[in-house]
Structures are given as structure tokens and as C-alpha cells.
C-alpha positions in Angstrom: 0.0 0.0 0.0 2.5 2.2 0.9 4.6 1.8 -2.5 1.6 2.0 -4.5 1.3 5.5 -2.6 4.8 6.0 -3.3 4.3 5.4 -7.3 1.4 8.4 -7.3 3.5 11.0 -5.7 6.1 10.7 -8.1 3.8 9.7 -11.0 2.3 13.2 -9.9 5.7 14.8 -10.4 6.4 13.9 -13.4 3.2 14.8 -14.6 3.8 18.6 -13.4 8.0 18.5 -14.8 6.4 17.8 -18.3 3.5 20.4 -17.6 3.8 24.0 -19.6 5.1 26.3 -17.5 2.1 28.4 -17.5 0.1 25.8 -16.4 2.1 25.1 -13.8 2.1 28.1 -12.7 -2.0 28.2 -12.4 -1.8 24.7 -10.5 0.7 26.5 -8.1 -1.9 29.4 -7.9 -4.5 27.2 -6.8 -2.0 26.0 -4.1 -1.7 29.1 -2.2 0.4 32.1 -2.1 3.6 31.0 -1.0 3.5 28.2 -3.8 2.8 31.1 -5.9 6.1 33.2 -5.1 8.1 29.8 -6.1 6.2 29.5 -8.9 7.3 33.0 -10.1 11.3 30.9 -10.6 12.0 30.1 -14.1 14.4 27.4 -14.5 16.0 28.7 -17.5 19.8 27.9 -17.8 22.0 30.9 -16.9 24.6 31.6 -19.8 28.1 32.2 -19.2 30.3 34.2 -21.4 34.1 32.8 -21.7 35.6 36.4 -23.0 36.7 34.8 -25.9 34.6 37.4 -28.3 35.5 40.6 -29.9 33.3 42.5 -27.1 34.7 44.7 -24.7 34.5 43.8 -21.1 32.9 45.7 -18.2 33.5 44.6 -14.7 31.3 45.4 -12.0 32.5 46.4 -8.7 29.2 45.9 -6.2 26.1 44.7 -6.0 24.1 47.6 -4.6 21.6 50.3 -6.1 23.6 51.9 -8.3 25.4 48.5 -9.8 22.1 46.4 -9.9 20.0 49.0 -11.9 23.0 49.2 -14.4 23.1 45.4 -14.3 19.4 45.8 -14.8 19.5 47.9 -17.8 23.3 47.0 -20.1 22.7 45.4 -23.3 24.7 42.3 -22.5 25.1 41.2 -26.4 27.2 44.4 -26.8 29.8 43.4 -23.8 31.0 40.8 -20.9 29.6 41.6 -18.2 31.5 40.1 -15.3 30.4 41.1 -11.6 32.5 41.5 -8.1 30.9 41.6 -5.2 31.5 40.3 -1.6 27.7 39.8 -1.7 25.9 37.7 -4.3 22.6 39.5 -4.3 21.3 43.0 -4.3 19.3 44.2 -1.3 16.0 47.0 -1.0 18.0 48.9 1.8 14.7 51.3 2.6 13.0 48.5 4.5 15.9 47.4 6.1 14.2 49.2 9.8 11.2 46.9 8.7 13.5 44.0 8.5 15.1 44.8 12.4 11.3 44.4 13.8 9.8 41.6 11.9 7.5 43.6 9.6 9.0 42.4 6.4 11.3 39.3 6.5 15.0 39.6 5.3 14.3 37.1 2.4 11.5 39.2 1.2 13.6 42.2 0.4 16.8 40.5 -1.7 17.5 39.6 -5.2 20.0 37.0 -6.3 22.2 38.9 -8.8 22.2 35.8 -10.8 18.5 35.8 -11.0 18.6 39.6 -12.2 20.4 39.0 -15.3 18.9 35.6 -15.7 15.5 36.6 -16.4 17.4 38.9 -19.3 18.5 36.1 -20.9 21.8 37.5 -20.4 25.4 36.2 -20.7 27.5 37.4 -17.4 30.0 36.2 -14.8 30.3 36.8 -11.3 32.9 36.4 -8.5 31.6 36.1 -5.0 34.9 38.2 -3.8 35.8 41.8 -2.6 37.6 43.8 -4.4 41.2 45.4 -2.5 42.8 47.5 -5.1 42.3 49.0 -8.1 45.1 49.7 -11.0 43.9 52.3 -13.1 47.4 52.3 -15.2 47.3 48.2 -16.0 43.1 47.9 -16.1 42.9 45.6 -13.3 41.7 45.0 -10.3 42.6 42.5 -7.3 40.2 41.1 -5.7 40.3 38.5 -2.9 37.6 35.7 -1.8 36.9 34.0 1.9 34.4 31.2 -0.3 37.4 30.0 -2.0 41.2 30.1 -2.1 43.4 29.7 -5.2 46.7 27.2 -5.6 48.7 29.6 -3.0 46.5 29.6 -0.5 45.5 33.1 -0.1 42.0 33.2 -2.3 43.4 36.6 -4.4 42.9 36.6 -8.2 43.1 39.8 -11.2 40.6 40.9 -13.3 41.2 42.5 -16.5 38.8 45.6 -17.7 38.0 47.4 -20.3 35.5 49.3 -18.9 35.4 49.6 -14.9 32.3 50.9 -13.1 32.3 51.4 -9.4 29.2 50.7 -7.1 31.2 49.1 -4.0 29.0 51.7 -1.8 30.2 53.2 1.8 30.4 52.3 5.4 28.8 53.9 7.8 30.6 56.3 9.7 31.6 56.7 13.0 33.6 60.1 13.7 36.9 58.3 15.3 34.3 58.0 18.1 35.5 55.6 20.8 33.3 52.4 21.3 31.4 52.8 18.5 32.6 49.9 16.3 32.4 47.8 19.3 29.4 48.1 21.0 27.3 49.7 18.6 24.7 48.0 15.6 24.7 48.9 12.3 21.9 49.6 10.0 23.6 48.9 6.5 23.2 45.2 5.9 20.4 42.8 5.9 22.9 40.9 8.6 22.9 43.9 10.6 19.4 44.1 10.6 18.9 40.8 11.4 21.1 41.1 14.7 19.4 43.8 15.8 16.0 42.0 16.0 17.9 39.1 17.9 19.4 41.4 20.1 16.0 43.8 20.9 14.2 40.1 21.8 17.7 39.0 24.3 17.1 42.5 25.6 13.7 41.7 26.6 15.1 37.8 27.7 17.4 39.5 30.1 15.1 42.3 31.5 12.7 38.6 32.2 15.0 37.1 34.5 14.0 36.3 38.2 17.6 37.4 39.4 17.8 41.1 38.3 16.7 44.5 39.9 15.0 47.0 38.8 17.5 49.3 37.5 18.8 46.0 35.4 15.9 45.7 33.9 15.2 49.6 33.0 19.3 49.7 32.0 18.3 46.2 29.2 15.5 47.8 27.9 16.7 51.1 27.7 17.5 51.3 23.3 19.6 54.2 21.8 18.9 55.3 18.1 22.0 57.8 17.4 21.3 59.8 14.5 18.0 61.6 13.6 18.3 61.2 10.0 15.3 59.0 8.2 17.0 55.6 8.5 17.1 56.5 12.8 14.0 57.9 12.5 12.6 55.4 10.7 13.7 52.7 12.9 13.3 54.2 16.5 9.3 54.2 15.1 9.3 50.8 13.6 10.9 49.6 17.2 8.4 51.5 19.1 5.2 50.1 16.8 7.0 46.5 18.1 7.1 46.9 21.6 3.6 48.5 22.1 1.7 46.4 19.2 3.8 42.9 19.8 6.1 42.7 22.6 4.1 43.8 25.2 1.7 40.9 24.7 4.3 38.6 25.2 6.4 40.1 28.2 3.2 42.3 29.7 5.9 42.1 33.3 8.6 44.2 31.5 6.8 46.4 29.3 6.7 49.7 31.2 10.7 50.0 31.6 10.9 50.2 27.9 12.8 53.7 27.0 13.7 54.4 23.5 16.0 57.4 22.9 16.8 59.1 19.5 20.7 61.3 20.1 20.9 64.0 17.7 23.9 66.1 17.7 21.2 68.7 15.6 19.1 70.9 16.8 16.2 69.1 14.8 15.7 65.6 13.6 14.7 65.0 9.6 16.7 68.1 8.9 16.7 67.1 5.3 13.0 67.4 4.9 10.5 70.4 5.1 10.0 72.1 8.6 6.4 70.5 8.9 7.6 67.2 8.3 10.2 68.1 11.1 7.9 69.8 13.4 5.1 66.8 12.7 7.6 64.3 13.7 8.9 65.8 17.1 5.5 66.1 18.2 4.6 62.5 17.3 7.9 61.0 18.8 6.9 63.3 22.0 3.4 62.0 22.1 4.7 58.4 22.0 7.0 58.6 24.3 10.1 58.0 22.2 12.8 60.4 24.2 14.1 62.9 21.8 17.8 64.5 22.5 18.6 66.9 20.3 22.0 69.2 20.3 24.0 66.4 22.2 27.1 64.7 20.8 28.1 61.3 21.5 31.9 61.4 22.7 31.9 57.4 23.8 30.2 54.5 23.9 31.1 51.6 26.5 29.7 48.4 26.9 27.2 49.2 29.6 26.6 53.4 28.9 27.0 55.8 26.2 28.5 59.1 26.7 27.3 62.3 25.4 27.8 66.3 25.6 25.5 69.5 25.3 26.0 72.7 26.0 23.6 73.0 29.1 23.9 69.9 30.9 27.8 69.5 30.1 28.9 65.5 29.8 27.0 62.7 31.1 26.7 58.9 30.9 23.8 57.3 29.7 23.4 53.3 30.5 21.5 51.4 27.5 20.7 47.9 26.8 21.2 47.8 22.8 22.4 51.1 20.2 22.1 51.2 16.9 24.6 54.0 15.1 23.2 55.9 12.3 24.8 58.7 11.7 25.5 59.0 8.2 28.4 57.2 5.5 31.9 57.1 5.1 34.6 56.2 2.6 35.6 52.8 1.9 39.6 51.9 2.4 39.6 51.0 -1.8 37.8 53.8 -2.1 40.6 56.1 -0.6 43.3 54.3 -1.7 41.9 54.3 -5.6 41.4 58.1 -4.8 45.2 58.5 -3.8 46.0 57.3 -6.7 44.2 59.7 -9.2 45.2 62.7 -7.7 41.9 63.3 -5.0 43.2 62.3 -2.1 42.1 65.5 -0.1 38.2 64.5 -0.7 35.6 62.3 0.8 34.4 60.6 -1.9 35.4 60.0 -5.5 34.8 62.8 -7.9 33.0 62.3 -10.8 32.1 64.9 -14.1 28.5 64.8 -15.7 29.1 61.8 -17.5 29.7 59.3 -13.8 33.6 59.6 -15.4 35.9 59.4 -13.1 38.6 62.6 -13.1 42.0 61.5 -13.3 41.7 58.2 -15.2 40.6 56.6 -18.5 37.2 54.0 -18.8 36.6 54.2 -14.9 33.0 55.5 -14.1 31.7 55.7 -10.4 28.4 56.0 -9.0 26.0 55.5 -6.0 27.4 56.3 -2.5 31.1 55.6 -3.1 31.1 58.9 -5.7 30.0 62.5 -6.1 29.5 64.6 -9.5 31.2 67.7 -9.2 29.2 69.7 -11.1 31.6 72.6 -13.1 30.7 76.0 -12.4 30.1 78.4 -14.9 32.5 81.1 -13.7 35.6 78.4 -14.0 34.4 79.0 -18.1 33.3 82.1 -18.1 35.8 82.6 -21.3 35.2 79.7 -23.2 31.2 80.1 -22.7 31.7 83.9 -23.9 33.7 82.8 -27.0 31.1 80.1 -28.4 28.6 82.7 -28.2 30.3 85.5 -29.3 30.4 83.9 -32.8 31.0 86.8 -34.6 34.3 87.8 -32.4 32.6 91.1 -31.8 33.4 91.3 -28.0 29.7 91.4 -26.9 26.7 89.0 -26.6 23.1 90.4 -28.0 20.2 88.8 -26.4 19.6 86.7 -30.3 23.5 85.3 -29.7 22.4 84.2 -26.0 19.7 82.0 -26.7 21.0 80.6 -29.8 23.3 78.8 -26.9 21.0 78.6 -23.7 20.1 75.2 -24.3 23.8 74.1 -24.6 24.2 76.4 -21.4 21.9 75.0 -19.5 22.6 71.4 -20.4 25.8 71.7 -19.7 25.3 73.8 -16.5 22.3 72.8 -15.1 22.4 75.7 -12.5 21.7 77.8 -15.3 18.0 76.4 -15.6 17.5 76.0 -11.7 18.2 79.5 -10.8 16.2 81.2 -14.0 12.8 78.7 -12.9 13.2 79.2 -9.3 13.0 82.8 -9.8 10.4 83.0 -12.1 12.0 84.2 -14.9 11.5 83.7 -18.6 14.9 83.5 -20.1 18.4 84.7 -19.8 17.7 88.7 -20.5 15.3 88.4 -17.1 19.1 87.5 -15.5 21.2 90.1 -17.2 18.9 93.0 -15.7 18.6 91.3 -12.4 22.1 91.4 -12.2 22.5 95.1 -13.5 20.3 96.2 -11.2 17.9 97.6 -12.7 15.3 97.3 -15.2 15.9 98.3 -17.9 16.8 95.5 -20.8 20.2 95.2 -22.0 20.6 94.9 -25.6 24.3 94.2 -25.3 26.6 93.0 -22.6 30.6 92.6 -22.5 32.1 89.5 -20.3 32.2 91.8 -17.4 28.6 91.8 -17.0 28.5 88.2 -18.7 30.4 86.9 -15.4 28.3 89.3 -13.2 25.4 87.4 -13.9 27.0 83.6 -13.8 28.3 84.4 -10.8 24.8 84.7 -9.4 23.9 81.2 -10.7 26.9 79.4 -9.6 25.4 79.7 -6.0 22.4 77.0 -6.7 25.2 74.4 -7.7 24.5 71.7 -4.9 25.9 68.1 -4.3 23.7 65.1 -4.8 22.3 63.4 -1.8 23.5 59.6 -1.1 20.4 57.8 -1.9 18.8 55.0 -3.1 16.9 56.9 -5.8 19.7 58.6 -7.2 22.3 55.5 -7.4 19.1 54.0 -9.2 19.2 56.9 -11.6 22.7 57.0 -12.5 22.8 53.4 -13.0 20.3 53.4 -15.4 21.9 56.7 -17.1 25.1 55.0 -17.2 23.8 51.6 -18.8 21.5 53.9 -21.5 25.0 55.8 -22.1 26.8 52.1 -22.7 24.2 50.8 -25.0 24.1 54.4 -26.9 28.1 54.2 -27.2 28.4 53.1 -30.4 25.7 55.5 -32.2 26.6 58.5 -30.4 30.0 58.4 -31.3 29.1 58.9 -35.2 26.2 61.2 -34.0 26.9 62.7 -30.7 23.7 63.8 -28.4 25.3 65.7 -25.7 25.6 69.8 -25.6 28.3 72.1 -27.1 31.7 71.4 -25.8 32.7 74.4 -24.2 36.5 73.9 -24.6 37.2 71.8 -28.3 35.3 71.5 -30.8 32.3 69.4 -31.8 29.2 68.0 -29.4 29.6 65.8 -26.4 28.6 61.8 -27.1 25.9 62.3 -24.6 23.7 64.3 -22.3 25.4 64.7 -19.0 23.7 62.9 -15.9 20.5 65.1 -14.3 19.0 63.5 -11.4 15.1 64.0 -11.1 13.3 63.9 -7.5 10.3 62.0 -7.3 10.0 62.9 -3.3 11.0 61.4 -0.1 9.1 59.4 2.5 9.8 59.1 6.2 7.6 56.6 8.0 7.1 57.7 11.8 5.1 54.5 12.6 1.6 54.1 14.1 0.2 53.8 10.0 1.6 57.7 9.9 4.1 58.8 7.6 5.6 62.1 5.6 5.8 62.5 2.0 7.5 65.4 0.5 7.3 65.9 -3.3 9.7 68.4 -5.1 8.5 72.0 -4.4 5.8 72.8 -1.5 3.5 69.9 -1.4 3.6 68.2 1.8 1.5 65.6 3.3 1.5 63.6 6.9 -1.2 61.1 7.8 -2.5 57.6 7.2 -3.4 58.3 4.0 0.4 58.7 2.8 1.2 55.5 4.8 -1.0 53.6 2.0 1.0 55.4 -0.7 4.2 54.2 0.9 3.2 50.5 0.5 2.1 51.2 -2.8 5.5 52.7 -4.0 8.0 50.0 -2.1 5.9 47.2 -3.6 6.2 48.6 -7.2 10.3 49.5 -6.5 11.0 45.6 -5.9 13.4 44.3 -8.4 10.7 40.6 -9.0 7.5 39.5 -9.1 8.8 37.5 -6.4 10.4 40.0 -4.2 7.3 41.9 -4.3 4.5 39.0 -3.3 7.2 38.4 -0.6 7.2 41.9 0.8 3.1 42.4 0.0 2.3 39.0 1.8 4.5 40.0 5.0 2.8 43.2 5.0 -0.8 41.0 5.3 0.8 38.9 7.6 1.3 41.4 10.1 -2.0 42.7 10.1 -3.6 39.4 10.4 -1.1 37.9 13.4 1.4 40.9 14.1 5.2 40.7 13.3 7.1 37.6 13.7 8.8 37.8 17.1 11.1 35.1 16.7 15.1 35.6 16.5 15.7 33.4 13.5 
């Protein structure tokens, strides 16, 4: 009986390996959801290109934002792709404080690299290794693995380039404080996330014990977010929503010596959004109970308390069961060593132009954290613009000879446009007699007056915040740019070159803001769209969902991350450790 029962289980799957796979996928539908997110795998055979071919070879340092969305997005029958990473899938970092409680479950918000490009069809390699050094000079880098070592032992092998782009990210950054590194979490990784939820729930385990006082028991649950910015923020709410909503119903004895504390060394936390959205979230964080230290500065952390200074109170010592340091990124070691090496040493992150090109070598691009565009101002070519518009070598620019080059301008100094809309006005002759003072229109200007009014725009010339949504951007840019390479260098797209002759290959990189959100838990959260329009409420909380689901990378991340959501709705966050 029980072979014959044996027999029908496999009979049945065979039956379903020879099935179409769109069949199989309505069979798996009629299973249930989490049949469904398998379902959602192909098992179409990766292809691996040998570098044999005539096609020029990019490698790939990282597997963040910036690298996966040019992964995403290269036209892999036009090169070898061949990816480096210590980590061999990509990772939605904004629900990383969801991850930390149990909202959303660490599996939920990662993407296999290989399963990226699979889906593409797409011919790539990758190395499960970290990259150490970069050698601009010989197109290599050396990279070394802890998965694998080579005939000597050590796990280090070169790869060869001709076309580099850097995504390796940054790591967060501590300010040289004492302690930090030691005693503090993280909030980078999904493995940093994941300790912090096992180390909020031994928090609570210790503060259970029969054998403890009182101030034990307020000093273990007693959890320090430092760093008001929206990933602190963020968390300090989601970890509030799990103690009150979750926690509470399964240590009810312990609940009311809970203390969470956000340390800003500001005077306000969410600095970098409006002054509602600032104002709204104080108020909220006050009305919780979530203790809210502004203007102190952390000098210390210990294992047992964290120091801190302010100008009223002086220094004091702070005891805490669990911190979690969020105070903003750093550079990477190969990032300041690659940096010595092209001549920008002095900086704190690698400087790009317009195009992601990296100054001071050939065929290296950077983007994502790890990089910055410096954006040219127009004063540094104040000449050369003057000269291409002066065509007629007259010494003076009409208002006709202007605009026959403010696109160019514009395109190629983006502050141009910025300053002329946020002022309200209409074209260039609008900044000549804002600049002379006066009102009356200029019909001609010499470059005295030319660099008179630049000199006004150059002040709207701003770096690029280190986000997710514009590492996204510039990897897609970058990848368009690659595909394009070949056209554009017959028929070039990009604006007037101000110094040489001829057009640019393409249009320089312009980042476009779709808004910010900053969840402040309790279903409430901020949404701030470019210009004035602000919104806080429950409402907006709804919208959030809506945009993270439609942001994952799969079908499968994003059942993953919708069901979790459902999940904890129906029977709360998962409380467990594992």
C-alpha cells in the first residue's frame, strides 16, 4: 500500500516537470500564495560568457543600487559583463528598519544577482569576492575571496577591464568615536538588521530574569537610536510600533521600563526634509513617548553606557541595553586608496564629471554612494562660454547670440536652468537686468557683465544626496549611455563642448526627485514631493506600501514583501530571532 502511494507521488511529479510552464504556474496558484512566489522561478539555464569574443569587457564592482540597476539595464550582447561583489545579491536597503522588527522578513527584500540577469536572458559572470585594489594604469583589479582560495592559498585573483564601473557603496561612519565599532549595531546590511532583531528580543530575555533588579531591567530595555536622519528615524518608530503592538503581549511584566531614545547632535531631527515634516515628527515622537535629544554629541560608547555632551547639561553617561549608530556614510579603504591614486586624495568621496567619469583616469565611471559629480561651475568657463557665443568675435553677446546657446548652457550647467525657474524668470535677458540692477533691458553685454550674472547662478550648484533613488538613476543613465556608445560616437547627443570643438557623445547625468518618504510608525508617515507639497497622515502610509511594492526588483520580491505586510495585520510581526 505504501509503494503504490509511493508510485502516485512521483507519478504526480512527473506529470507537473512535463506540464507548460504556464500551467504550472496556475496549478501552483491554486495551491496558495507561498506556492505562488516559487512559482514565479524560471528554470531557464544561466549563460556564461568565456571572454573569448570581440566584445569589450565591463566589470562590475558591487552589487548595490547603483550596480544592480546598471546590471538591470546593459545590453549584454554588446559586452562581458562580469560582476564582483562580496555579496551575491542586491538588497531594498529602505525596508531594512522593517526587517530589524519583523515587519517584512530579510528574504523578502533580496535579489539573487544571478536571477537579475537571468530573467534577461543574459550572458555574465560573477565572482563572490571583494575587491582590495584598483590599477587604473594596467586595467585591473585585485580582488580576494573568503568562499574559496586559489593554488597559494590566499584566495586573491586579477581581473582585467575594459570598462570599470564602481558601485562598492560606503560604510557607515563613526567620527573616530571611541566604542562605537564595538558596542554599537549597524543599519547597512540585511545581517545587521537581522542582529538587531535578535538582540531587541535577548534585551527583553534578560530584563525577564528572576535574578535582576529594577534598574537591570530599566538599564536592558533602555534602546539608543543615534542619528536623527530618516534611516534613525525610521527605525526608532518601527521599534516603538514592536514593543507597544507585539512585545508587550508577550512580556506584559517588563513592558513599562521600555525607554527608546533618539541622540541628535542637531538641533532638529529629519533636517533634510521640510519644517512641517520636522515639526510633525517631534511632536509625534513626543506624544509616544520616544525620548528625543537633540543638540548632544556622542563622545563614547562603553559596553554598559553611552556618553554624550551638550552645552547646558555638560557630559554625562547614559546606561543602554542595545544602540544602533546611524549617523550618516563614510569612505571605503579601496575607495581612498583608488582616490590617492588619481590625484583626490584630499576628498571624501570619489569625484566624478557629468558623464559618472571618473577625473584623473581613463574608462573608470563611479556611482551610488562611493562617488560625487562635481558639477563645473560656470564662472571656472566664463571665457570659453563667452567665446562660443560670441560667434562673430565682436566682443559682446546680443540677447539673439544668448539663446541661440542657452540650451547648450543649460545642459551643460544645469544651475543655469535651476536659478532662471526658481526665480520666475523667462529667459536669460530676465538675468542680465537682475544682475545690472535695474530694469531696464540690456541689448548688449561685454564678459564683465557676462560673469556678473554667472556668478549669481553658480550659487544654486549643490551636491547630490547619497540615496537609493539617485544611485538607481545614475545606473540606469550609465547603462542607456553604454548601449548608446556606439551610435553617439558617429552622431553625438550631448551639448556644445565648451573647450574643443564638436558636441559631447551624450547628455550629462541630471538627477530628477520624485520625493522622499519618512515613515514615523503608528500607519503615519511624511511624503515630501519636489516644491511645497507636503502631506503627513495615514493616508500617505497607503501610498508608501504602494511605492515599495512597485520598486522591488521581481515578481517574487514583491508577493514576498506584500504578503509579510498581510501577515502582520492578520497575526502581528514575527517575534522570533531566527
Amino acid at each position: 500500500m505504501a509503494s503504490s502511494g509511493l508510485s502516485l507521488v512521483r507519478r504526480a511529479a512527473k506529470a507537473v516537470r512535463r506540464t507548460p510552464r504556464w500551467r504550472k504556474r496556475l496549478i501552483y496558484f491554486g495551491v496558495g500564495l507561498t506556492t505562488l512566489t516559487y512559482a514565479c522561478q524560471d528554470n531557464e539555464v544561466l549563460q556564461i560568457c568565456d571572454g573569448t569574443g570581440n566584445k569589450k569587457k565591463v566589470v562590475i564592482l558591487g552589487t548595490g543600487w547603483a550596480s544592480a540597476s546598471f546590471l538591470r539595464n546593459i545590453d549584454t550582447s554588446l559586452y562581458d559583463v562580469h560582476v564582483v561583489s562580496p555579496r551575491n545579491y542586491f538588497t531594498f536597503t529602505p525596508l531594512l528598519p522593517s526587517v530589524t522588527c519583523g515587519t517584512v522578513e530579510a528574504r523578502s527584500i533580496v535579489e539573487p544577482v544571478r536571477n537579475i540577469v537571468r530573467k534577461r536572458k543574459a550572458a555574465f559572470r560573477f565572482w563572490e569576492a571583494e575587491c582590495f585594489k584598483i590599477d587604473p594604469t594596467n586595467k585591473k583589479v585585485h580582488c580576494r575571496s573568503d568562499v574559496g582560495t586559489n593554488i597559494n592559498g590566499d584566495g586573491e585573483f586579477d581581473v582585467d577591464y575594459d570598462y570599470l564601473i564602481v558601485g562598492v557603496g560606503a560604510r557607515p561612519n563613526t567620527f573616530n568615536t571611541p566604542g562605537v565599532t564595538e558596542n554599537c549595531h549597524f543599519l547597512k546590511e540585511v545581517e545587521d538588521a537581522q542582529n538587531i532583531r535578535k538582540s531587541v528580543l535577548k534585551c527583553f530575555e534578560r530584563a525577564s530574569l528572576p535574578n535582576i533588579s529594577e534598574e537591570e531591567r530599566k538599564k536592558n530595555l533602555h534602546f539608543v537610536v543615534i542619528g536623527g536622519g530618516p534611516t534613525g528615524v525610521e527605525f526608532a518608530a518601527e521599534l516603538h510600533d514592536f514593543v507597544n503592538e507585539d512585545l508587550a503581549k508577550l512580556y506584559p511584566d517588563v513592558k513599562k521600563y521600555v525607554n527608546i531614545s533618539v541622540i541628535e547632535a542637531g538641533g532638529h531631527i529629519l533636517t533634510m526634509f521640510d519644517k512641517r515634516i520636522t515639526q510633525f515628527a517631534e511632536e509625534k515622537f513626543k506624544r509616544d513617548g520616544i525620548d528625543l535629544k537633540t543638540n548632544f554629541k556622542v563622545v563614547k560608547v562603553s559596553d554598559k553606557d553611552i556618553t554624550m555632551t551638550n552645552p547646558a547639561t555638560g557630559e554625562i553617561a547614559v546606561p543602554y541595553g542595545m544602540a544602533v549608530w546611524s549617523t550618516g556614510i563614510g569612505t571605503r579603504p579601496i575607495i581612498m586608496d583608488f582616490m590617492k591614486q588619481v590625484g583626490q586624495g584630499n576628498r571624501r568621496a570619489l569625484a566624478t564629471d557629468e558623464w559618472l567619469r571618473v577625473q584623473g583616469c581613463e574608462d573608470v565611471y563611479a556611482l551610488g554612494d562611493c562617488a560625487t559629480i562635481a558639477q563645473r561651475k560656470g564662472m571656472e568657463d566664463v571665457a570659453a562660454i563667452f567665446r562660443v557665443a560670441d560667434k562673430d568675435n565682436s566682443g559682446t553677446l546680443t540677447v539673439k547670440k544668448i539663446k541661440d546657446v542657452l540650451g547648450d548652457i543649460c545642459e551643460r550647467y544645469p544651475q543655469v536652468e535651476l536659478y532662471l525657474k526658481s526665480n520666475q524668470m523667462k529667459g536669460f535677458h530676465d538675468l542680465l537686468k537682475d544682475s545690472d540692477g535695474n530694469s531696464k533691458e540690456l541689448k548688449e553685454l561685454d564678459i564683465e557683465q557676462f560673469k556678473k550674472a554667472l556668478a549669481q547662478v553658480d550659487s544654486q550648484v549643490k551636491m547630490l544626496p547619497a540615496t537609493a533613488q539617485v544611485a538607481a538613476q545614475e545606473g540606469e543613465y550609465l547603462a542607456k549611455c553604454f548601449n548608446r556608445m556606439k551610435i553617439c560616437e558617429e552622431k553625438p547627443e550631448g551639448p556644445l563642448r565648451i573647450r574643443g570643438a564638436g558636441h559631447h557623445r551624450f547628455k550629462p547625468f541630471r538627477y530628477r526627485h520624485f520625493g522622499q518618504f519618512a515613515p514615523l510608525g503608528g500607519e503615519q508617515t511624511a511624503y515630501q514631493l519636489p516644491g511645497d507639497w507636503v502631506h503627513v497622515g495615514h493616508s500617505t502610509q497607503w501610498l508608501w506600501y504602494s511605492a515599495y511594492a512597485s520598486m522591488q526588483f521581481s515578481w517574487r520580491t514583491r508577493m514576498l514583501v506584500v504578503s509579510d505586510w498581510g501577515r502582520r495585520f492578520i497575526f502581528g510581526r514575527d517575534s522570533s530571532s531566527l
